[in-house]
Amino acid sequence: RYKLTPDATASIGAIIDKGTTVELRSKYNGRLTDNLLQWASDEMNQRLPLDASGDDLVTLSKADLEKAVVRFVTAKPPVKQDPLLLGGEKVEDLRQLWSP
């Protein structure tokens, strides 16, 4: 139940577009958003004073999002692998081999 500051709301699309590539957005899709919000929350927690309260505790700023997208690009989450997929490791190896 995060809230965004007005400038964060106005800028979130541009922040994602500028800070990521089409390939990353396609590959991570919803995970990008999940990670972006989690890491923006981490940034918010670092920025807030110890006596913060109320909406300050759930309001992400434009700067929080900008720092989070940089973190996403530099620390890309690993691709999830389905452990139940028969031959999953071999399939992943071949996928990596055939990827451009």
PDB file of N, CA and C in Angstrom:
ATOM      1  N   ARG A   1       0.819  -1.195   0.000  1.00  0.00           N
ATOM      2  CA  ARG A   1       0.000   0.000   0.000  1.00  0.00           C
ATOM      3  C   ARG A   1       0.855   1.249   0.000  1.00  0.00           C
ATOM      4  N   TYR A   2       1.833   1.249  -0.877  1.00  0.00           N
ATOM      5  CA  TYR A   2       2.676   2.429  -1.006  1.00  0.00           C
ATOM      6  C   TYR A   2       1.915   3.565  -1.671  1.00  0.00           C
ATOM      7  N   LYS A   3       2.366   4.743  -1.370  1.00  0.00           N
ATOM      8  CA  LYS A   3       1.885   5.942  -2.045  1.00  0.00           C
ATOM      9  C   LYS A   3       3.084   6.544  -2.760  1.00  0.00           C
ATOM     10  N   LEU A   4       2.799   7.345  -3.773  1.00  0.00           N
ATOM     11  CA  LEU A   4       3.862   8.033  -4.493  1.00  0.00           C
ATOM     12  C   LEU A   4       3.663   9.539  -4.352  1.00  0.00           C
ATOM     13  N   THR A   5       4.764  10.260  -4.257  1.00  0.00           N
ATOM     14  CA  THR A   5       4.663  11.706  -4.285  1.00  0.00           C
ATOM     15  C   THR A   5       4.164  12.108  -5.671  1.00  0.00           C
ATOM     16  N   PRO A   6       3.598  13.292  -5.816  1.00  0.00           N
ATOM     17  CA  PRO A   6       3.116  13.708  -7.143  1.00  0.00           C
ATOM     18  C   PRO A   6       4.199  13.644  -8.227  1.00  0.00           C
ATOM     19  N   ASP A   7       5.419  14.065  -7.896  1.00  0.00           N
ATOM     20  CA  ASP A   7       6.471  14.004  -8.923  1.00  0.00           C
ATOM     21  C   ASP A   7       6.869  12.563  -9.236  1.00  0.00           C
ATOM     22  N   ALA A   8       6.782  11.674  -8.283  1.00  0.00           N
ATOM     23  CA  ALA A   8       7.064  10.257  -8.542  1.00  0.00           C
ATOM     24  C   ALA A   8       5.982   9.666  -9.436  1.00  0.00           C
ATOM     25  N   THR A   9       4.732  10.017  -9.163  1.00  0.00           N
ATOM     26  CA  THR A   9       3.627   9.534  -9.990  1.00  0.00           C
ATOM     27  C   THR A   9       3.789  10.000 -11.431  1.00  0.00           C
ATOM     28  N   ALA A  10       4.138  11.258 -11.600  1.00  0.00           N
ATOM     29  CA  ALA A  10       4.291  11.825 -12.940  1.00  0.00           C
ATOM     30  C   ALA A  10       5.501  11.259 -13.680  1.00  0.00           C
ATOM     31  N   SER A  11       6.483  10.764 -12.948  1.00  0.00           N
ATOM     32  CA  SER A  11       7.759  10.371 -13.552  1.00  0.00           C
ATOM     33  C   SER A  11       8.007   8.876 -13.630  1.00  0.00           C
ATOM     34  N   ILE A  12       7.194   8.056 -13.011  1.00  0.00           N
ATOM     35  CA  ILE A  12       7.533   6.636 -12.881  1.00  0.00           C
ATOM     36  C   ILE A  12       7.726   5.958 -14.242  1.00  0.00           C
ATOM     37  N   GLY A  13       6.872   6.248 -15.208  1.00  0.00           N
ATOM     38  CA  GLY A  13       7.038   5.651 -16.536  1.00  0.00           C
ATOM     39  C   GLY A  13       8.344   6.064 -17.186  1.00  0.00           C
ATOM     40  N   ALA A  14       8.663   7.342 -17.100  1.00  0.00           N
ATOM     41  CA  ALA A  14       9.908   7.847 -17.685  1.00  0.00           C
ATOM     42  C   ALA A  14      11.126   7.281 -16.959  1.00  0.00           C
ATOM     43  N   ILE A  15      11.038   7.119 -15.656  1.00  0.00           N
ATOM     44  CA  ILE A  15      12.146   6.553 -14.875  1.00  0.00           C
ATOM     45  C   ILE A  15      12.422   5.128 -15.336  1.00  0.00           C
ATOM     46  N   ILE A  16      11.366   4.347 -15.515  1.00  0.00           N
ATOM     47  CA  ILE A  16      11.533   2.962 -15.966  1.00  0.00           C
ATOM     48  C   ILE A  16      12.057   2.937 -17.401  1.00  0.00           C
ATOM     49  N   ASP A  17      11.475   3.759 -18.270  1.00  0.00           N
ATOM     50  CA  ASP A  17      11.927   3.790 -19.671  1.00  0.00           C
ATOM     51  C   ASP A  17      13.389   4.206 -19.781  1.00  0.00           C
ATOM     52  N   LYS A  18      13.765   5.240 -19.045  1.00  0.00           N
ATOM     53  CA  LYS A  18      15.135   5.755 -19.128  1.00  0.00           C
ATOM     54  C   LYS A  18      16.135   4.813 -18.447  1.00  0.00           C
ATOM     55  N   GLY A  19      15.715   4.189 -17.352  1.00  0.00           N
ATOM     56  CA  GLY A  19      16.639   3.395 -16.550  1.00  0.00           C
ATOM     57  C   GLY A  19      16.762   1.940 -16.936  1.00  0.00           C
ATOM     58  N   THR A  20      15.924   1.478 -17.872  1.00  0.00           N
ATOM     59  CA  THR A  20      15.971   0.077 -18.285  1.00  0.00           C
ATOM     60  C   THR A  20      15.942  -0.004 -19.811  1.00  0.00           C
ATOM     61  N   THR A  21      16.149  -1.200 -20.296  1.00  0.00           N
ATOM     62  CA  THR A  21      16.069  -1.437 -21.734  1.00  0.00           C
ATOM     63  C   THR A  21      14.778  -2.183 -22.042  1.00  0.00           C
ATOM     64  N   VAL A  22      14.406  -2.195 -23.310  1.00  0.00           N
ATOM     65  CA  VAL A  22      13.231  -2.950 -23.743  1.00  0.00           C
ATOM     66  C   VAL A  22      13.414  -4.422 -23.378  1.00  0.00           C
ATOM     67  N   GLU A  23      14.629  -4.925 -23.537  1.00  0.00           N
ATOM     68  CA  GLU A  23      14.908  -6.331 -23.222  1.00  0.00           C
ATOM     69  C   GLU A  23      14.669  -6.619 -21.736  1.00  0.00           C
ATOM     70  N   LEU A  24      15.161  -5.750 -20.863  1.00  0.00           N
ATOM     71  CA  LEU A  24      14.947  -5.956 -19.427  1.00  0.00           C
ATOM     72  C   LEU A  24      13.464  -5.887 -19.075  1.00  0.00           C
ATOM     73  N   ARG A  25      12.766  -4.923 -19.630  1.00  0.00           N
ATOM     74  CA  ARG A  25      11.337  -4.790 -19.332  1.00  0.00           C
ATOM     75  C   ARG A  25      10.573  -6.012 -19.808  1.00  0.00           C
ATOM     76  N   SER A  26      10.944  -6.547 -20.955  1.00  0.00           N
ATOM     77  CA  SER A  26      10.284  -7.728 -21.480  1.00  0.00           C
ATOM     78  C   SER A  26      10.625  -8.972 -20.659  1.00  0.00           C
ATOM     79  N   LYS A  27      11.884  -9.098 -20.297  1.00  0.00           N
ATOM     80  CA  LYS A  27      12.351 -10.286 -19.576  1.00  0.00           C
ATOM     81  C   LYS A  27      11.793 -10.351 -18.162  1.00  0.00           C
ATOM     82  N   TYR A  28      11.787  -9.221 -17.460  1.00  0.00           N
ATOM     83  CA  TYR A  28      11.410  -9.232 -16.048  1.00  0.00           C
ATOM     84  C   TYR A  28       9.976  -8.789 -15.805  1.00  0.00           C
ATOM     85  N   ASN A  29       9.385  -8.007 -16.703  1.00  0.00           N
ATOM     86  CA  ASN A  29       7.985  -7.623 -16.670  1.00  0.00           C
ATOM     87  C   ASN A  29       7.509  -7.290 -15.247  1.00  0.00           C
ATOM     88  N   GLY A  30       6.656  -8.095 -14.656  1.00  0.00           N
ATOM     89  CA  GLY A  30       6.122  -7.827 -13.316  1.00  0.00           C
ATOM     90  C   GLY A  30       7.177  -7.867 -12.233  1.00  0.00           C
ATOM     91  N   ARG A  31       8.202  -8.687 -12.418  1.00  0.00           N
ATOM     92  CA  ARG A  31       9.280  -8.740 -11.423  1.00  0.00           C
ATOM     93  C   ARG A  31      10.013  -7.420 -11.359  1.00  0.00           C
ATOM     94  N   LEU A  32      10.115  -6.733 -12.493  1.00  0.00           N
ATOM     95  CA  LEU A  32      10.750  -5.425 -12.498  1.00  0.00           C
ATOM     96  C   LEU A  32       9.988  -4.496 -11.560  1.00  0.00           C
ATOM     97  N   THR A  33       8.671  -4.482 -11.688  1.00  0.00           N
ATOM     98  CA  THR A  33       7.843  -3.629 -10.841  1.00  0.00           C
ATOM     99  C   THR A  33       7.955  -4.037  -9.374  1.00  0.00           C
ATOM    100  N   ASP A  34       7.883  -5.324  -9.114  1.00  0.00           N
ATOM    101  CA  ASP A  34       8.003  -5.806  -7.729  1.00  0.00           C
ATOM    102  C   ASP A  34       9.336  -5.382  -7.118  1.00  0.00           C
ATOM    103  N   ASN A  35      10.422  -5.637  -7.842  1.00  0.00           N
ATOM    104  CA  ASN A  35      11.745  -5.269  -7.339  1.00  0.00           C
ATOM    105  C   ASN A  35      11.899  -3.761  -7.226  1.00  0.00           C
ATOM    106  N   LEU A  36      11.391  -3.038  -8.202  1.00  0.00           N
ATOM    107  CA  LEU A  36      11.499  -1.583  -8.183  1.00  0.00           C
ATOM    108  C   LEU A  36      10.823  -1.011  -6.936  1.00  0.00           C
ATOM    109  N   LEU A  37       9.636  -1.482  -6.636  1.00  0.00           N
ATOM    110  CA  LEU A  37       8.936  -0.979  -5.453  1.00  0.00           C
ATOM    111  C   LEU A  37       9.637  -1.409  -4.160  1.00  0.00           C
ATOM    112  N   GLN A  38      10.124  -2.634  -4.110  1.00  0.00           N
ATOM    113  CA  GLN A  38      10.829  -3.093  -2.910  1.00  0.00           C
ATOM    114  C   GLN A  38      12.096  -2.284  -2.681  1.00  0.00           C
ATOM    115  N   TRP A  39      12.872  -2.077  -3.744  1.00  0.00           N
ATOM    116  CA  TRP A  39      14.123  -1.341  -3.603  1.00  0.00           C
ATOM    117  C   TRP A  39      13.876   0.137  -3.377  1.00  0.00           C
ATOM    118  N   ALA A  40      12.796   0.680  -3.939  1.00  0.00           N
ATOM    119  CA  ALA A  40      12.430   2.079  -3.653  1.00  0.00           C
ATOM    120  C   ALA A  40      12.050   2.206  -2.183  1.00  0.00           C
ATOM    121  N   SER A  41      11.380   1.189  -1.655  1.00  0.00           N
ATOM    122  CA  SER A  41      11.049   1.175  -0.228  1.00  0.00           C
ATOM    123  C   SER A  41      12.318   1.148   0.626  1.00  0.00           C
ATOM    124  N   ASP A  42      13.310   0.363   0.212  1.00  0.00           N
ATOM    125  CA  ASP A  42      14.596   0.347   0.913  1.00  0.00           C
ATOM    126  C   ASP A  42      15.233   1.741   0.899  1.00  0.00           C
ATOM    127  N   GLU A  43      15.172   2.402  -0.262  1.00  0.00           N
ATOM    128  CA  GLU A  43      15.730   3.753  -0.379  1.00  0.00           C
ATOM    129  C   GLU A  43      14.983   4.725   0.534  1.00  0.00           C
ATOM    130  N   MET A  44      13.648   4.594   0.566  1.00  0.00           N
ATOM    131  CA  MET A  44      12.835   5.438   1.433  1.00  0.00           C
ATOM    132  C   MET A  44      13.243   5.242   2.901  1.00  0.00           C
ATOM    133  N   ASN A  45      13.425   3.998   3.284  1.00  0.00           N
ATOM    134  CA  ASN A  45      13.797   3.704   4.674  1.00  0.00           C
ATOM    135  C   ASN A  45      15.156   4.293   5.033  1.00  0.00           C
ATOM    136  N   GLN A  46      16.063   4.325   4.076  1.00  0.00           N
ATOM    137  CA  GLN A  46      17.378   4.928   4.315  1.00  0.00           C
ATOM    138  C   GLN A  46      17.277   6.449   4.461  1.00  0.00           C
ATOM    139  N   ARG A  47      16.348   7.045   3.730  1.00  0.00           N
ATOM    140  CA  ARG A  47      16.219   8.500   3.705  1.00  0.00           C
ATOM    141  C   ARG A  47      15.446   9.044   4.897  1.00  0.00           C
ATOM    142  N   LEU A  48      14.512   8.287   5.423  1.00  0.00           N
ATOM    143  CA  LEU A  48      13.646   8.797   6.486  1.00  0.00           C
ATOM    144  C   LEU A  48      14.375   8.924   7.821  1.00  0.00           C
ATOM    145  N   PRO A  49      14.039   9.963   8.588  1.00  0.00           N
ATOM    146  CA  PRO A  49      14.592  10.069   9.937  1.00  0.00           C
ATOM    147  C   PRO A  49      13.946   9.030  10.851  1.00  0.00           C
ATOM    148  N   LEU A  50      14.569   8.738  11.955  1.00  0.00           N
ATOM    149  CA  LEU A  50      14.060   7.718  12.869  1.00  0.00           C
ATOM    150  C   LEU A  50      12.691   8.067  13.445  1.00  0.00           C
ATOM    151  N   ASP A  51      12.364   9.342  13.509  1.00  0.00           N
ATOM    152  CA  ASP A  51      11.077   9.733  14.084  1.00  0.00           C
ATOM    153  C   ASP A  51       9.994   9.936  13.022  1.00  0.00           C
ATOM    154  N   ALA A  52      10.192   9.436  11.824  1.00  0.00           N
ATOM    155  CA  ALA A  52       9.188   9.568  10.770  1.00  0.00           C
ATOM    156  C   ALA A  52       7.920   8.826  11.179  1.00  0.00           C
ATOM    157  N   SER A  53       6.790   9.323  10.691  1.00  0.00           N
ATOM    158  CA  SER A  53       5.520   8.678  11.033  1.00  0.00           C
ATOM    159  C   SER A  53       4.487   8.954   9.945  1.00  0.00           C
ATOM    160  N   GLY A  54       3.346   8.318  10.087  1.00  0.00           N
ATOM    161  CA  GLY A  54       2.225   8.548   9.177  1.00  0.00           C
ATOM    162  C   GLY A  54       2.547   8.198   7.742  1.00  0.00           C
ATOM    163  N   ASP A  55       2.052   9.044   6.832  1.00  0.00           N
ATOM    164  CA  ASP A  55       2.222   8.796   5.402  1.00  0.00           C
ATOM    165  C   ASP A  55       3.683   8.783   4.968  1.00  0.00           C
ATOM    166  N   ASP A  56       4.560   9.436   5.720  1.00  0.00           N
ATOM    167  CA  ASP A  56       5.982   9.419   5.366  1.00  0.00           C
ATOM    168  C   ASP A  56       6.516   7.994   5.282  1.00  0.00           C
ATOM    169  N   LEU A  57       5.948   7.102   6.078  1.00  0.00           N
ATOM    170  CA  LEU A  57       6.431   5.722   6.149  1.00  0.00           C
ATOM    171  C   LEU A  57       6.015   4.871   4.945  1.00  0.00           C
ATOM    172  N   VAL A  58       5.107   5.384   4.121  1.00  0.00           N
ATOM    173  CA  VAL A  58       4.633   4.608   2.967  1.00  0.00           C
ATOM    174  C   VAL A  58       4.674   5.406   1.668  1.00  0.00           C
ATOM    175  N   THR A  59       5.330   6.560   1.672  1.00  0.00           N
ATOM    176  CA  THR A  59       5.333   7.417   0.493  1.00  0.00           C
ATOM    177  C   THR A  59       6.696   7.407  -0.178  1.00  0.00           C
ATOM    178  N   LEU A  60       6.717   6.915  -1.408  1.00  0.00           N
ATOM    179  CA  LEU A  60       7.951   6.823  -2.188  1.00  0.00           C
ATOM    180  C   LEU A  60       8.128   8.096  -3.008  1.00  0.00           C
ATOM    181  N   SER A  61       9.351   8.575  -3.056  1.00  0.00           N
ATOM    182  CA  SER A  61       9.655   9.796  -3.808  1.00  0.00           C
ATOM    183  C   SER A  61      10.233   9.443  -5.176  1.00  0.00           C
ATOM    184  N   LYS A  62      10.316  10.451  -6.017  1.00  0.00           N
ATOM    185  CA  LYS A  62      10.940  10.286  -7.333  1.00  0.00           C
ATOM    186  C   LYS A  62      12.383   9.816  -7.171  1.00  0.00           C
ATOM    187  N   ALA A  63      13.114  10.395  -6.221  1.00  0.00           N
ATOM    188  CA  ALA A  63      14.514  10.000  -5.989  1.00  0.00           C
ATOM    189  C   ALA A  63      14.603   8.541  -5.543  1.00  0.00           C
ATOM    190  N   ASP A  64      13.643   8.076  -4.735  1.00  0.00           N
ATOM    191  CA  ASP A  64      13.632   6.672  -4.310  1.00  0.00           C
ATOM    192  C   ASP A  64      13.522   5.754  -5.526  1.00  0.00           C
ATOM    193  N   LEU A  65      12.629   6.105  -6.447  1.00  0.00           N
ATOM    194  CA  LEU A  65      12.433   5.297  -7.654  1.00  0.00           C
ATOM    195  C   LEU A  65      13.657   5.341  -8.558  1.00  0.00           C
ATOM    196  N   GLU A  66      14.258   6.514  -8.695  1.00  0.00           N
ATOM    197  CA  GLU A  66      15.447   6.643  -9.540  1.00  0.00           C
ATOM    198  C   GLU A  66      16.596   5.799  -9.004  1.00  0.00           C
ATOM    199  N   LYS A  67      16.796   5.805  -7.704  1.00  0.00           N
ATOM    200  CA  LYS A  67      17.859   4.982  -7.117  1.00  0.00           C
ATOM    201  C   LYS A  67      17.533   3.493  -7.250  1.00  0.00           C
ATOM    202  N   ALA A  68      16.259   3.154  -7.107  1.00  0.00           N
ATOM    203  CA  ALA A  68      15.853   1.750  -7.200  1.00  0.00           C
ATOM    204  C   ALA A  68      16.053   1.195  -8.606  1.00  0.00           C
ATOM    205  N   VAL A  69      15.775   1.993  -9.633  1.00  0.00           N
ATOM    206  CA  VAL A  69      15.932   1.491 -11.000  1.00  0.00           C
ATOM    207  C   VAL A  69      17.413   1.293 -11.326  1.00  0.00           C
ATOM    208  N   VAL A  70      18.267   2.131 -10.787  1.00  0.00           N
ATOM    209  CA  VAL A  70      19.713   1.934 -10.970  1.00  0.00           C
ATOM    210  C   VAL A  70      20.127   0.625 -10.311  1.00  0.00           C
ATOM    211  N   ARG A  71      19.614   0.388  -9.143  1.00  0.00           N
ATOM    212  CA  ARG A  71      19.921  -0.861  -8.424  1.00  0.00           C
ATOM    213  C   ARG A  71      19.431  -2.066  -9.216  1.00  0.00           C
ATOM    214  N   PHE A  72      18.242  -1.947  -9.818  1.00  0.00           N
ATOM    215  CA  PHE A  72      17.708  -3.060 -10.594  1.00  0.00           C
ATOM    216  C   PHE A  72      18.631  -3.403 -11.757  1.00  0.00           C
ATOM    217  N   VAL A  73      19.081  -2.392 -12.462  1.00  0.00           N
ATOM    218  CA  VAL A  73      19.927  -2.614 -13.640  1.00  0.00           C
ATOM    219  C   VAL A  73      21.281  -3.187 -13.251  1.00  0.00           C
ATOM    220  N   THR A  74      21.837  -2.752 -12.133  1.00  0.00           N
ATOM    221  CA  THR A  74      23.163  -3.221 -11.737  1.00  0.00           C
ATOM    222  C   THR A  74      23.133  -4.548 -10.985  1.00  0.00           C
ATOM    223  N   ALA A  75      21.993  -4.891 -10.416  1.00  0.00           N
ATOM    224  CA  ALA A  75      21.884  -6.139  -9.652  1.00  0.00           C
ATOM    225  C   ALA A  75      20.709  -6.954 -10.155  1.00  0.00           C
ATOM    226  N   LYS A  76      20.639  -7.144 -11.467  1.00  0.00           N
ATOM    227  CA  LYS A  76      19.512  -7.841 -12.068  1.00  0.00           C
ATOM    228  C   LYS A  76      19.188  -9.105 -11.278  1.00  0.00           C
ATOM    229  N   PRO A  77      17.917  -9.279 -10.943  1.00  0.00           N
ATOM    230  CA  PRO A  77      17.555 -10.508 -10.235  1.00  0.00           C
ATOM    231  C   PRO A  77      17.786 -11.718 -11.129  1.00  0.00           C
ATOM    232  N   PRO A  78      18.133 -12.846 -10.551  1.00  0.00           N
ATOM    233  CA  PRO A  78      18.338 -14.037 -11.369  1.00  0.00           C
ATOM    234  C   PRO A  78      17.024 -14.486 -12.005  1.00  0.00           C
ATOM    235  N   VAL A  79      17.146 -15.125 -13.141  1.00  0.00           N
ATOM    236  CA  VAL A  79      15.975 -15.667 -13.810  1.00  0.00           C
ATOM    237  C   VAL A  79      15.491 -16.859 -13.002  1.00  0.00           C
ATOM    238  N   LYS A  80      14.200 -16.882 -12.731  1.00  0.00           N
ATOM    239  CA  LYS A  80      13.639 -18.005 -11.981  1.00  0.00           C
ATOM    240  C   LYS A  80      13.640 -19.250 -12.862  1.00  0.00           C
ATOM    241  N   GLN A  81      13.967 -20.359 -12.256  1.00  0.00           N
ATOM    242  CA  GLN A  81      13.926 -21.630 -12.963  1.00  0.00           C
ATOM    243  C   GLN A  81      12.913 -22.520 -12.260  1.00  0.00           C
ATOM    244  N   ASP A  82      12.127 -23.216 -13.025  1.00  0.00           N
ATOM    245  CA  ASP A  82      11.132 -24.120 -12.465  1.00  0.00           C
ATOM    246  C   ASP A  82      11.824 -25.428 -12.112  1.00  0.00           C
ATOM    247  N   PRO A  83      11.942 -25.725 -10.801  1.00  0.00           N
ATOM    248  CA  PRO A  83      12.648 -26.964 -10.413  1.00  0.00           C
ATOM    249  C   PRO A  83      11.907 -28.221 -10.839  1.00  0.00           C
ATOM    250  N   LEU A  84      10.626 -28.085 -11.178  1.00  0.00           N
ATOM    251  CA  LEU A  84       9.855 -29.254 -11.591  1.00  0.00           C
ATOM    252  C   LEU A  84       9.953 -29.532 -13.081  1.00  0.00           C
ATOM    253  N   LEU A  85      10.562 -28.616 -13.821  1.00  0.00           N
ATOM    254  CA  LEU A  85      10.700 -28.769 -15.262  1.00  0.00           C
ATOM    255  C   LEU A  85      11.707 -29.882 -15.553  1.00  0.00           C
ATOM    256  N   LEU A  86      11.255 -30.915 -16.244  1.00  0.00           N
ATOM    257  CA  LEU A  86      12.117 -32.034 -16.586  1.00  0.00           C
ATOM    258  C   LEU A  86      13.252 -31.546 -17.475  1.00  0.00           C
ATOM    259  N   GLY A  87      14.478 -31.778 -17.057  1.00  0.00           N
ATOM    260  CA  GLY A  87      15.628 -31.323 -17.814  1.00  0.00           C
ATOM    261  C   GLY A  87      15.811 -29.819 -17.767  1.00  0.00           C
ATOM    262  N   GLY A  88      15.252 -29.170 -16.757  1.00  0.00           N
ATOM    263  CA  GLY A  88      15.260 -27.721 -16.659  1.00  0.00           C
ATOM    264  C   GLY A  88      16.638 -27.101 -16.771  1.00  0.00           C
ATOM    265  N   GLU A  89      17.618 -27.691 -16.124  1.00  0.00           N
ATOM    266  CA  GLU A  89      18.972 -27.135 -16.164  1.00  0.00           C
ATOM    267  C   GLU A  89      19.536 -27.212 -17.584  1.00  0.00           C
ATOM    268  N   LYS A  90      19.311 -28.335 -18.254  1.00  0.00           N
ATOM    269  CA  LYS A  90      19.800 -28.488 -19.622  1.00  0.00           C
ATOM    270  C   LYS A  90      19.087 -27.510 -20.558  1.00  0.00           C
ATOM    271  N   VAL A  91      17.785 -27.342 -20.360  1.00  0.00           N
ATOM    272  CA  VAL A  91      17.019 -26.394 -21.172  1.00  0.00           C
ATOM    273  C   VAL A  91      17.570 -24.986 -20.966  1.00  0.00           C
ATOM    274  N   GLU A  92      17.840 -24.628 -19.733  1.00  0.00           N
ATOM    275  CA  GLU A  92      18.381 -23.299 -19.440  1.00  0.00           C
ATOM    276  C   GLU A  92      19.758 -23.125 -20.074  1.00  0.00           C
ATOM    277  N   ASP A  93      20.600 -24.146 -20.029  1.00  0.00           N
ATOM    278  CA  ASP A  93      21.921 -24.080 -20.668  1.00  0.00           C
ATOM    279  C   ASP A  93      21.783 -23.849 -22.175  1.00  0.00           C
ATOM    280  N   LEU A  94      20.860 -24.572 -22.804  1.00  0.00           N
ATOM    281  CA  LEU A  94      20.651 -24.403 -24.248  1.00  0.00           C
ATOM    282  C   LEU A  94      20.078 -23.025 -24.557  1.00  0.00           C
ATOM    283  N   ARG A  95      19.168 -22.561 -23.710  1.00  0.00           N
ATOM    284  CA  ARG A  95      18.590 -21.234 -23.921  1.00  0.00           C
ATOM    285  C   ARG A  95      19.673 -20.172 -23.870  1.00  0.00           C
ATOM    286  N   GLN A  96      20.600 -20.313 -22.935  1.00  0.00           N
ATOM    287  CA  GLN A  96      21.712 -19.360 -22.829  1.00  0.00           C
ATOM    288  C   GLN A  96      22.614 -19.440 -24.055  1.00  0.00           C
ATOM    289  N   LEU A  97      22.831 -20.648 -24.537  1.00  0.00           N
ATOM    290  CA  LEU A  97      23.669 -20.869 -25.715  1.00  0.00           C
ATOM    291  C   LEU A  97      23.058 -20.221 -26.966  1.00  0.00           C
ATOM    292  N   TRP A  98      21.738 -20.321 -27.085  1.00  0.00           N
ATOM    293  CA  TRP A  98      21.043 -19.813 -28.272  1.00  0.00           C
ATOM    294  C   TRP A  98      20.654 -18.353 -28.154  1.00  0.00           C
ATOM    295  N   SER A  99      20.778 -17.766 -26.989  1.00  0.00           N
ATOM    296  CA  SER A  99      20.394 -16.350 -26.818  1.00  0.00           C
ATOM    297  C   SER A  99      21.375 -15.457 -27.556  1.00  0.00           C
ATOM    298  N   PRO A 100      20.840 -14.404 -28.188  1.00  0.00           N
ATOM    299  CA  PRO A 100      21.733 -13.494 -28.929  1.00  0.00           C
ATOM    300  C   PRO A 100      22.621 -12.688 -28.007  1.00  0.00           C
TER     301      PRO A 100
END
